[in-house]
PDB file of C-alpha atoms in Angstrom:
ATOM      1  CA  UNK X   1      -0.018  -0.217  -0.344  1.00 56.00           C
ATOM      2  CA  UNK X   2       1.566   3.928  -0.894  1.00 66.00           C
ATOM      3  CA  UNK X   3       2.942   5.257   2.209  1.00 67.00           C
ATOM      4  CA  UNK X   4       3.304   9.333   1.740  1.00 62.00           C
ATOM      5  CA  UNK X   5       3.505  12.336   3.263  1.00 68.00           C
ATOM      6  CA  UNK X   6       1.861  15.700   2.558  1.00 74.00           C
ATOM      7  CA  UNK X   7       4.352  18.186   1.403  1.00 81.00           C
ATOM      8  CA  UNK X   8       2.480  22.281   2.983  1.00 85.00           C
ATOM      9  CA  UNK X   9       2.401  24.676   5.794  1.00 84.00           C
ATOM     10  CA  UNK X  10       1.201  23.233   8.867  1.00 83.00           C
ATOM     11  CA  UNK X  11       0.125  27.178   9.754  1.00 84.00           C
ATOM     12  CA  UNK X  12      -1.471  29.530   7.994  1.00 86.00           C
ATOM     13  CA  UNK X  13      -2.616  33.037   8.817  1.00 86.00           C
ATOM     14  CA  UNK X  14      -6.168  33.534   8.899  1.00 83.00           C
ATOM     15  CA  UNK X  15      -7.345  33.759   5.558  1.00 82.00           C
ATOM     16  CA  UNK X  16      -4.281  33.436   4.115  1.00 82.00           C
ATOM     17  CA  UNK X  17      -3.670  29.858   0.708  1.00 86.00           C
ATOM     18  CA  UNK X  18      -1.582  28.048   1.383  1.00 89.00           C
ATOM     19  CA  UNK X  19      -0.287  24.121  -1.875  1.00 91.00           C
ATOM     20  CA  UNK X  20      -0.306  20.957  -0.153  1.00 91.00           C
ATOM     21  CA  UNK X  21       1.329  18.261  -2.435  1.00 89.00           C
ATOM     22  CA  UNK X  22       1.742  14.944  -2.582  1.00 85.00           C
ATOM     23  CA  UNK X  23       4.302  12.163  -4.041  1.00 85.00           C
ATOM     24  CA  UNK X  24       4.302  12.335  -7.731  1.00 83.00           C
ATOM     25  CA  UNK X  25       4.670   8.515  -8.105  1.00 85.00           C
ATOM     26  CA  UNK X  26       1.437   7.736  -7.184  1.00 88.00           C
ATOM     27  CA  UNK X  27      -1.915   9.089  -8.657  1.00 89.00           C
ATOM     28  CA  UNK X  28      -3.228  11.415  -5.684  1.00 89.00           C
ATOM     29  CA  UNK X  29      -7.189  11.935  -4.998  1.00 90.00           C
ATOM     30  CA  UNK X  30      -8.368  15.062  -2.411  1.00 89.00           C
ATOM     31  CA  UNK X  31     -10.825  15.354  -0.850  1.00 86.00           C
ATOM     32  CA  UNK X  32     -12.047  12.878  -2.334  1.00 72.00           C
ATOM     33  CA  UNK X  33     -12.649  14.729  -6.631  1.00 79.00           C
ATOM     34  CA  UNK X  34      -9.639  16.087  -7.170  1.00 82.00           C
ATOM     35  CA  UNK X  35      -6.625  14.248  -9.141  1.00 86.00           C
ATOM     36  CA  UNK X  36      -4.141  16.401  -9.427  1.00 88.00           C
ATOM     37  CA  UNK X  37      -0.654  16.074  -7.804  1.00 87.00           C
ATOM     38  CA  UNK X  38      -1.482  19.060  -4.975  1.00 90.00           C
ATOM     39  CA  UNK X  39      -4.747  21.055  -3.728  1.00 91.00           C
ATOM     40  CA  UNK X  40      -4.523  24.568  -3.590  1.00 91.00           C
ATOM     41  CA  UNK X  41      -6.103  26.432  -0.715  1.00 90.00           C
ATOM     42  CA  UNK X  42      -7.448  29.852  -0.515  1.00 91.00           C
ATOM     43  CA  UNK X  43      -9.170  31.766   2.296  1.00 88.00           C
ATOM     44  CA  UNK X  44      -8.426  30.048   5.438  1.00 87.00           C
ATOM     45  CA  UNK X  45     -10.021  31.103   8.350  1.00 86.00           C
ATOM     46  CA  UNK X  46     -10.782  28.045  10.797  1.00 89.00           C
ATOM     47  CA  UNK X  47      -8.675  24.669  11.259  1.00 90.00           C
ATOM     48  CA  UNK X  48      -9.624  22.546   8.131  1.00 91.00           C
ATOM     49  CA  UNK X  49      -8.703  19.099   7.583  1.00 91.00           C
ATOM     50  CA  UNK X  50      -7.711  17.336   4.072  1.00 91.00           C
ATOM     51  CA  UNK X  51      -7.732  14.753   2.908  1.00 91.00           C
ATOM     52  CA  UNK X  52      -5.980  12.421   0.488  1.00 90.00           C
ATOM     53  CA  UNK X  53      -6.351   8.634  -1.618  1.00 90.00           C
ATOM     54  CA  UNK X  54      -2.836   7.834  -2.802  1.00 90.00           C
ATOM     55  CA  UNK X  55      -3.613   4.867  -5.029  1.00 90.00           C
ATOM     56  CA  UNK X  56      -0.314   2.981  -6.177  1.00 88.00           C
ATOM     57  CA  UNK X  57       0.808   2.079  -9.709  1.00 87.00           C
ATOM     58  CA  UNK X  58      -0.830  -1.664  -8.241  1.00 88.00           C
ATOM     59  CA  UNK X  59      -4.232  -0.252  -7.615  1.00 89.00           C
ATOM     60  CA  UNK X  60      -3.943  -0.583  -4.123  1.00 90.00           C
ATOM     61  CA  UNK X  61      -4.848   2.502  -2.044  1.00 90.00           C
ATOM     62  CA  UNK X  62      -4.720   4.162   1.235  1.00 89.00           C
ATOM     63  CA  UNK X  63      -5.691   7.714   2.536  1.00 89.00           C
ATOM     64  CA  UNK X  64      -4.564   9.703   4.322  1.00 88.00           C
ATOM     65  CA  UNK X  65      -4.598  12.877   6.645  1.00 89.00           C
ATOM     66  CA  UNK X  66      -3.882  16.521   7.185  1.00 88.00           C
ATOM     67  CA  UNK X  67      -4.358  18.887   9.953  1.00 88.00           C
ATOM     68  CA  UNK X  68      -4.092  23.397   8.629  1.00 88.00           C
ATOM     69  CA  UNK X  69      -3.693  24.786  11.243  1.00 87.00           C
ATOM     70  CA  UNK X  70      -4.704  29.151  10.773  1.00 86.00           C
ATOM     71  CA  UNK X  71      -3.059  31.046  13.743  1.00 79.00           C
ATOM     72  CA  UNK X  72      -5.066  33.334  15.605  1.00 71.00           C
ATOM     73  CA  UNK X  73      -1.349  35.181  16.177  1.00 75.00           C
ATOM     74  CA  UNK X  74      -1.620  38.864  14.601  1.00 79.00           C
ATOM     75  CA  UNK X  75       1.194  41.557  14.646  1.00 85.00           C
ATOM     76  CA  UNK X  76       0.027  43.651  18.157  1.00 87.00           C
ATOM     77  CA  UNK X  77       1.056  46.743  17.152  1.00 93.00           C
ATOM     78  CA  UNK X  78       0.297  50.087  17.161  1.00 94.00           C
ATOM     79  CA  UNK X  79       1.372  54.126  16.106  1.00 96.00           C
ATOM     80  CA  UNK X  80       2.866  56.235  18.527  1.00 96.00           C
ATOM     81  CA  UNK X  81       3.647  60.248  17.767  1.00 95.00           C
ATOM     82  CA  UNK X  82       0.824  63.240  17.443  1.00 96.00           C
ATOM     83  CA  UNK X  83      -2.043  62.478  16.791  1.00 96.00           C
ATOM     84  CA  UNK X  84      -3.247  65.993  16.335  1.00 96.00           C
ATOM     85  CA  UNK X  85      -0.598  69.468  14.574  1.00 97.00           C
ATOM     86  CA  UNK X  86      -1.271  73.193  14.484  1.00 97.00           C
ATOM     87  CA  UNK X  87      -0.458  73.660  10.201  1.00 96.00           C
ATOM     88  CA  UNK X  88       2.355  73.403   8.112  1.00 95.00           C
ATOM     89  CA  UNK X  89       4.371  71.196  11.507  1.00 96.00           C
ATOM     90  CA  UNK X  90       6.487  68.417  11.212  1.00 96.00           C
ATOM     91  CA  UNK X  91       6.467  65.271  12.835  1.00 96.00           C
ATOM     92  CA  UNK X  92       7.581  61.531  13.791  1.00 96.00           C
ATOM     93  CA  UNK X  93       6.282  59.033  13.955  1.00 96.00           C
ATOM     94  CA  UNK X  94       7.403  55.622  15.463  1.00 96.00           C
ATOM     95  CA  UNK X  95       5.597  51.764  14.324  1.00 94.00           C
ATOM     96  CA  UNK X  96       5.911  49.746  18.168  1.00 95.00           C
ATOM     97  CA  UNK X  97       5.277  46.071  18.183  1.00 91.00           C
ATOM     98  CA  UNK X  98       7.364  42.870  17.012  1.00 88.00           C
ATOM     99  CA  UNK X  99       6.746  42.758  13.539  1.00 90.00           C
ATOM    100  CA  UNK X 100       8.020  43.863  10.205  1.00 91.00           C
ATOM    101  CA  UNK X 101       7.250  46.676   9.111  1.00 91.00           C
ATOM    102  CA  UNK X 102       6.527  49.087   5.786  1.00 92.00           C
ATOM    103  CA  UNK X 103       4.661  52.211   5.805  1.00 93.00           C
ATOM    104  CA  UNK X 104       2.266  53.321   3.392  1.00 88.00           C
ATOM    105  CA  UNK X 105       5.517  55.087   1.168  1.00 83.00           C
ATOM    106  CA  UNK X 106       6.673  50.969   0.883  1.00 81.00           C
ATOM    107  CA  UNK X 107       9.795  52.216   3.377  1.00 82.00           C
ATOM    108  CA  UNK X 108      10.729  49.900   5.415  1.00 88.00           C
ATOM    109  CA  UNK X 109      11.998  51.131   8.841  1.00 88.00           C
ATOM    110  CA  UNK X 110      10.620  52.099  12.647  1.00 91.00           C
ATOM    111  CA  UNK X 111       9.808  55.898  11.945  1.00 93.00           C
ATOM    112  CA  UNK X 112       8.369  58.295   9.493  1.00 93.00           C
ATOM    113  CA  UNK X 113       8.920  61.352   9.222  1.00 94.00           C
ATOM    114  CA  UNK X 114       5.840  64.003   8.657  1.00 94.00           C
ATOM    115  CA  UNK X 115       7.084  67.719   6.489  1.00 94.00           C
ATOM    116  CA  UNK X 116       5.256  70.368   6.907  1.00 95.00           C
ATOM    117  CA  UNK X 117       1.546  69.092   7.084  1.00 94.00           C
ATOM    118  CA  UNK X 118      -1.880  70.711   5.635  1.00 95.00           C
ATOM    119  CA  UNK X 119      -4.948  68.690   5.751  1.00 96.00           C
ATOM    120  CA  UNK X 120      -5.536  66.119   7.719  1.00 96.00           C
ATOM    121  CA  UNK X 121      -3.497  63.215   6.902  1.00 95.00           C
ATOM    122  CA  UNK X 122      -4.021  58.727   7.432  1.00 96.00           C
ATOM    123  CA  UNK X 123      -0.905  56.922   8.044  1.00 95.00           C
ATOM    124  CA  UNK X 124      -1.340  53.639   7.963  1.00 95.00           C
ATOM    125  CA  UNK X 125       1.450  50.738   7.591  1.00 93.00           C
ATOM    126  CA  UNK X 126       1.290  46.679   7.354  1.00 93.00           C
ATOM    127  CA  UNK X 127       3.316  44.561   9.547  1.00 93.00           C
ATOM    128  CA  UNK X 128       4.592  40.794   9.336  1.00 90.00           C
ATOM    129  CA  UNK X 129       5.257  38.180  12.186  1.00 86.00           C
ATOM    130  CA  UNK X 130       7.133  35.307  12.117  1.00 81.00           C
ATOM    131  CA  UNK X 131       4.927  33.510  10.956  1.00 78.00           C
ATOM    132  CA  UNK X 132       4.384  35.908   8.203  1.00 80.00           C
ATOM    133  CA  UNK X 133       0.712  36.685   8.845  1.00 86.00           C
ATOM    134  CA  UNK X 134       0.108  41.100   9.066  1.00 86.00           C
ATOM    135  CA  UNK X 135      -2.273  43.582   9.896  1.00 89.00           C
ATOM    136  CA  UNK X 136      -2.753  46.848   8.814  1.00 92.00           C
ATOM    137  CA  UNK X 137      -2.780  50.459  11.752  1.00 94.00           C
ATOM    138  CA  UNK X 138      -3.507  53.255  10.556  1.00 96.00           C
ATOM    139  CA  UNK X 139      -3.709  56.961  12.169  1.00 96.00           C
ATOM    140  CA  UNK X 140      -5.540  59.609  11.541  1.00 97.00           C
ATOM    141  CA  UNK X 141      -3.758  63.682  12.757  1.00 97.00           C
ATOM    142  CA  UNK X 142      -5.731  66.134  12.330  1.00 97.00           C
ATOM    143  CA  UNK X 143      -3.819  69.411  10.847  1.00 97.00           C
ATOM    144  CA  UNK X 144      -5.603  72.826  12.982  1.00 97.00           C
ATOM    145  CA  UNK X 145      -5.284  76.525  11.084  1.00 96.00           C
ATOM    146  CA  UNK X 146      -2.763  79.550  13.906  1.00 96.00           C
ATOM    147  CA  UNK X 147      -5.712  81.408  14.655  1.00 96.00           C
ATOM    148  CA  UNK X 148      -5.933  85.454  13.118  1.00 95.00           C
ATOM    149  CA  UNK X 149      -4.390  88.234  14.550  1.00 95.00           C
ATOM    150  CA  UNK X 150      -3.768  91.668  13.558  1.00 94.00           C
ATOM    151  CA  UNK X 151      -2.822  94.000  16.116  1.00 90.00           C
ATOM    152  CA  UNK X 152      -3.315  98.314  14.964  1.00 78.00           C
ATOM    153  CA  UNK X 153      -0.781  99.502  12.968  1.00 76.00           C
ATOM    154  CA  UNK X 154       1.694 101.709  15.063  1.00 75.00           C
ATOM    155  CA  UNK X 155      -0.389 104.088  17.157  1.00 80.00           C
ATOM    156  CA  UNK X 156       0.673 107.176  18.889  1.00 79.00           C
ATOM    157  CA  UNK X 157      -0.252 108.745  21.814  1.00 81.00           C
ATOM    158  CA  UNK X 158      -0.033 111.953  23.860  1.00 82.00           C
ATOM    159  CA  UNK X 159       2.676 111.752  28.083  1.00 81.00           C
ATOM    160  CA  UNK X 160       0.040 109.769  30.230  1.00 79.00           C
ATOM    161  CA  UNK X 161      -3.376 108.980  28.159  1.00 82.00           C
ATOM    162  CA  UNK X 162      -5.446 105.875  27.986  1.00 84.00           C
ATOM    163  CA  UNK X 163      -5.022 104.628  23.987  1.00 84.00           C
ATOM    164  CA  UNK X 164      -7.310 101.883  23.369  1.00 86.00           C
ATOM    165  CA  UNK X 165      -4.953  98.080  20.872  1.00 89.00           C
ATOM    166  CA  UNK X 166      -7.366  95.758  18.611  1.00 90.00           C
ATOM    167  CA  UNK X 167      -5.971  92.241  18.685  1.00 92.00           C
ATOM    168  CA  UNK X 168      -8.318  92.095  15.971  1.00 92.00           C
ATOM    169  CA  UNK X 169      -9.341  87.959  16.926  1.00 93.00           C
ATOM    170  CA  UNK X 170     -11.988  85.327  16.807  1.00 88.00           C
ATOM    171  CA  UNK X 171      -9.944  83.401  19.861  1.00 94.00           C
ATOM    172  CA  UNK X 172      -8.573  84.496  23.666  1.00 94.00           C
ATOM    173  CA  UNK X 173      -6.152  86.981  23.519  1.00 95.00           C
ATOM    174  CA  UNK X 174      -3.242  87.077  25.384  1.00 95.00           C
ATOM    175  CA  UNK X 175      -1.351  90.111  26.087  1.00 92.00           C
ATOM    176  CA  UNK X 176       1.972  91.051  27.524  1.00 88.00           C
ATOM    177  CA  UNK X 177       0.641  92.646  30.503  1.00 86.00           C
ATOM    178  CA  UNK X 178      -1.449  88.651  31.772  1.00 90.00           C
ATOM    179  CA  UNK X 179      -4.465  89.899  30.716  1.00 92.00           C
ATOM    180  CA  UNK X 180      -6.953  87.664  28.416  1.00 93.00           C
ATOM    181  CA  UNK X 181      -9.337  90.110  26.543  1.00 93.00           C
ATOM    182  CA  UNK X 182     -10.576  91.056  22.792  1.00 92.00           C
ATOM    183  CA  UNK X 183      -8.745  94.953  23.250  1.00 90.00           C
ATOM    184  CA  UNK X 184      -6.654  96.478  25.713  1.00 87.00           C
ATOM    185  CA  UNK X 185      -6.873 100.284  27.251  1.00 85.00           C
ATOM    186  CA  UNK X 186      -2.783 100.896  27.567  1.00 79.00           C
ATOM    187  CA  UNK X 187      -1.784 103.357  29.218  1.00 78.00           C
ATOM    188  CA  UNK X 188       1.946 104.918  28.883  1.00 76.00           C
ATOM    189  CA  UNK X 189       4.504 107.153  29.294  1.00 78.00           C
ATOM    190  CA  UNK X 190       8.053 106.000  27.172  1.00 81.00           C
ATOM    191  CA  UNK X 191       8.019 104.703  23.649  1.00 85.00           C
ATOM    192  CA  UNK X 192       6.593 100.917  23.906  1.00 84.00           C
ATOM    193  CA  UNK X 193       6.079  97.993  22.220  1.00 87.00           C
ATOM    194  CA  UNK X 194       2.463  95.396  23.922  1.00 87.00           C
ATOM    195  CA  UNK X 195       2.827  92.502  22.598  1.00 92.00           C
ATOM    196  CA  UNK X 196      -0.210  89.683  22.040  1.00 95.00           C
ATOM    197  CA  UNK X 197      -0.895  86.464  21.509  1.00 96.00           C
ATOM    198  CA  UNK X 198      -3.873  84.458  19.870  1.00 96.00           C
ATOM    199  CA  UNK X 199      -5.090  80.748  21.730  1.00 93.00           C
ATOM    200  CA  UNK X 200      -6.264  78.955  19.293  1.00 94.00           C
ATOM    201  CA  UNK X 201      -7.946  75.734  18.655  1.00 93.00           C
ATOM    202  CA  UNK X 202      -5.120  72.521  19.894  1.00 93.00           C
ATOM    203  CA  UNK X 203      -2.971  75.050  21.415  1.00 92.00           C
ATOM    204  CA  UNK X 204      -2.061  76.940  17.864  1.00 96.00           C
ATOM    205  CA  UNK X 205      -0.902  80.257  19.182  1.00 96.00           C
ATOM    206  CA  UNK X 206      -0.441  83.406  16.682  1.00 96.00           C
ATOM    207  CA  UNK X 207       1.143  86.277  17.370  1.00 95.00           C
ATOM    208  CA  UNK X 208       1.689  89.862  16.904  1.00 95.00           C
ATOM    209  CA  UNK X 209       2.976  93.328  18.174  1.00 92.00           C
ATOM    210  CA  UNK X 210       2.126  96.985  18.145  1.00 89.00           C
ATOM    211  CA  UNK X 211       4.764  99.980  19.035  1.00 88.00           C
ATOM    212  CA  UNK X 212       3.181 102.644  20.713  1.00 86.00           C
ATOM    213  CA  UNK X 213       4.801 106.472  20.605  1.00 85.00           C
ATOM    214  CA  UNK X 214       4.475 108.797  23.200  1.00 84.00           C
ATOM    215  CA  UNK X 215       4.893 112.477  22.317  1.00 81.00           C
ATOM    216  CA  UNK X 216       5.143 114.337  25.326  1.00 80.00           C
ATOM    217  CA  UNK X 217       2.448 116.669  27.129  1.00 78.00           C
ATOM    218  CA  UNK X 218       3.339 121.379  25.788  1.00 79.00           C
ATOM    219  CA  UNK X 219       3.941 122.584  27.842  1.00 81.00           C
ATOM    220  CA  UNK X 220       1.664 125.630  27.751  1.00 84.00           C
ATOM    221  CA  UNK X 221       1.727 128.824  29.715  1.00 80.00           C
ATOM    222  CA  UNK X 222      -0.402 132.674  28.810  1.00 82.00           C
ATOM    223  CA  UNK X 223       1.698 136.499  29.062  1.00 79.00           C
ATOM    224  CA  UNK X 224       1.306 137.598  32.911  1.00 75.00           C
ATOM    225  CA  UNK X 225      -0.772 140.536  33.577  1.00 71.00           C
ATOM    226  CA  UNK X 226       0.001 142.256  35.682  1.00 64.00           C
ATOM    227  CA  UNK X 227      -3.745 144.404  36.908  1.00 77.00           C
ATOM    228  CA  UNK X 228      -6.231 146.018  33.997  1.00 77.00           C
ATOM    229  CA  UNK X 229      -8.660 148.855  35.318  1.00 83.00           C
ATOM    230  CA  UNK X 230     -13.161 148.123  34.205  1.00 83.00           C
ATOM    231  CA  UNK X 231     -14.042 148.597  30.075  1.00 81.00           C
ATOM    232  CA  UNK X 232      -9.874 148.649  29.107  1.00 82.00           C
ATOM    233  CA  UNK X 233      -9.212 145.905  26.251  1.00 81.00           C
ATOM    234  CA  UNK X 234      -7.140 142.729  27.507  1.00 78.00           C
ATOM    235  CA  UNK X 235      -4.783 139.965  25.520  1.00 80.00           C
ATOM    236  CA  UNK X 236      -3.277 137.287  26.821  1.00 80.00           C
ATOM    237  CA  UNK X 237      -0.509 134.797  25.011  1.00 84.00           C
ATOM    238  CA  UNK X 238      -0.653 130.643  25.624  1.00 83.00           C
ATOM    239  CA  UNK X 239       2.567 130.215  23.914  1.00 83.00           C
ATOM    240  CA  UNK X 240       4.234 126.532  24.389  1.00 79.00           C
ATOM    241  CA  UNK X 241       1.856 124.867  22.000  1.00 78.00           C
ATOM    242  CA  UNK X 242       0.370 124.417  18.600  1.00 78.00           C
ATOM    243  CA  UNK X 243      -2.466 125.568  19.012  1.00 83.00           C
ATOM    244  CA  UNK X 244      -5.257 126.561  21.062  1.00 81.00           C
ATOM    245  CA  UNK X 245      -8.673 125.251  22.761  1.00 84.00           C
ATOM    246  CA  UNK X 246      -8.840 129.080  25.088  1.00 83.00           C
ATOM    247  CA  UNK X 247     -12.523 128.207  27.975  1.00 76.00           C
TER     248      UNK X 247
END
């Protein structure tokens, strides 16, 4: 009677394929219907028992069986790195786990450098473990815009007077004096630069400054008059300014 063995995988990954074959000197009948030297198994998701009947040149037959076991072990892997960025920023993602990694661009490394992302981006890799089983892992990186901020152009004010500076932003604004407000009323005695930071989503920050020039108050005086008679005409002269508003 035929004495035979199978050639082929004992273990395959879920959904995988394999080819089983036997000695060529026997006529092989697989699973009771396929007369061939081999059988192809596709899309195997559970342990599968394969039977074959081998017949020699004398017409003697023997039946044989082989289990093809599905390995339920897929790579235990993940992608480490930022889930969100500000527009134009860079980041490095790391493939973690005991496997061989191939990123979406076929790069076979554990790390992937991403430069200047401008829109939400889906990154993925395919990982293979020692059994050849594979899995694909995805990661979405959300990209947030920088907030708008536009302080008024360079301003001028008189010494000690109050001046309103608008940040022109639709998000909270932190001023250099620690106040959070859409605008500030400021007073200074010397030329001063004020700064503000717009606080956007995902801690995306925008920065702007405004220079305030301070003009000194005029040193004004009125000509002194010692005395005047009733009914006389009196002329007063103001000096020290460029224009005057009398009481």
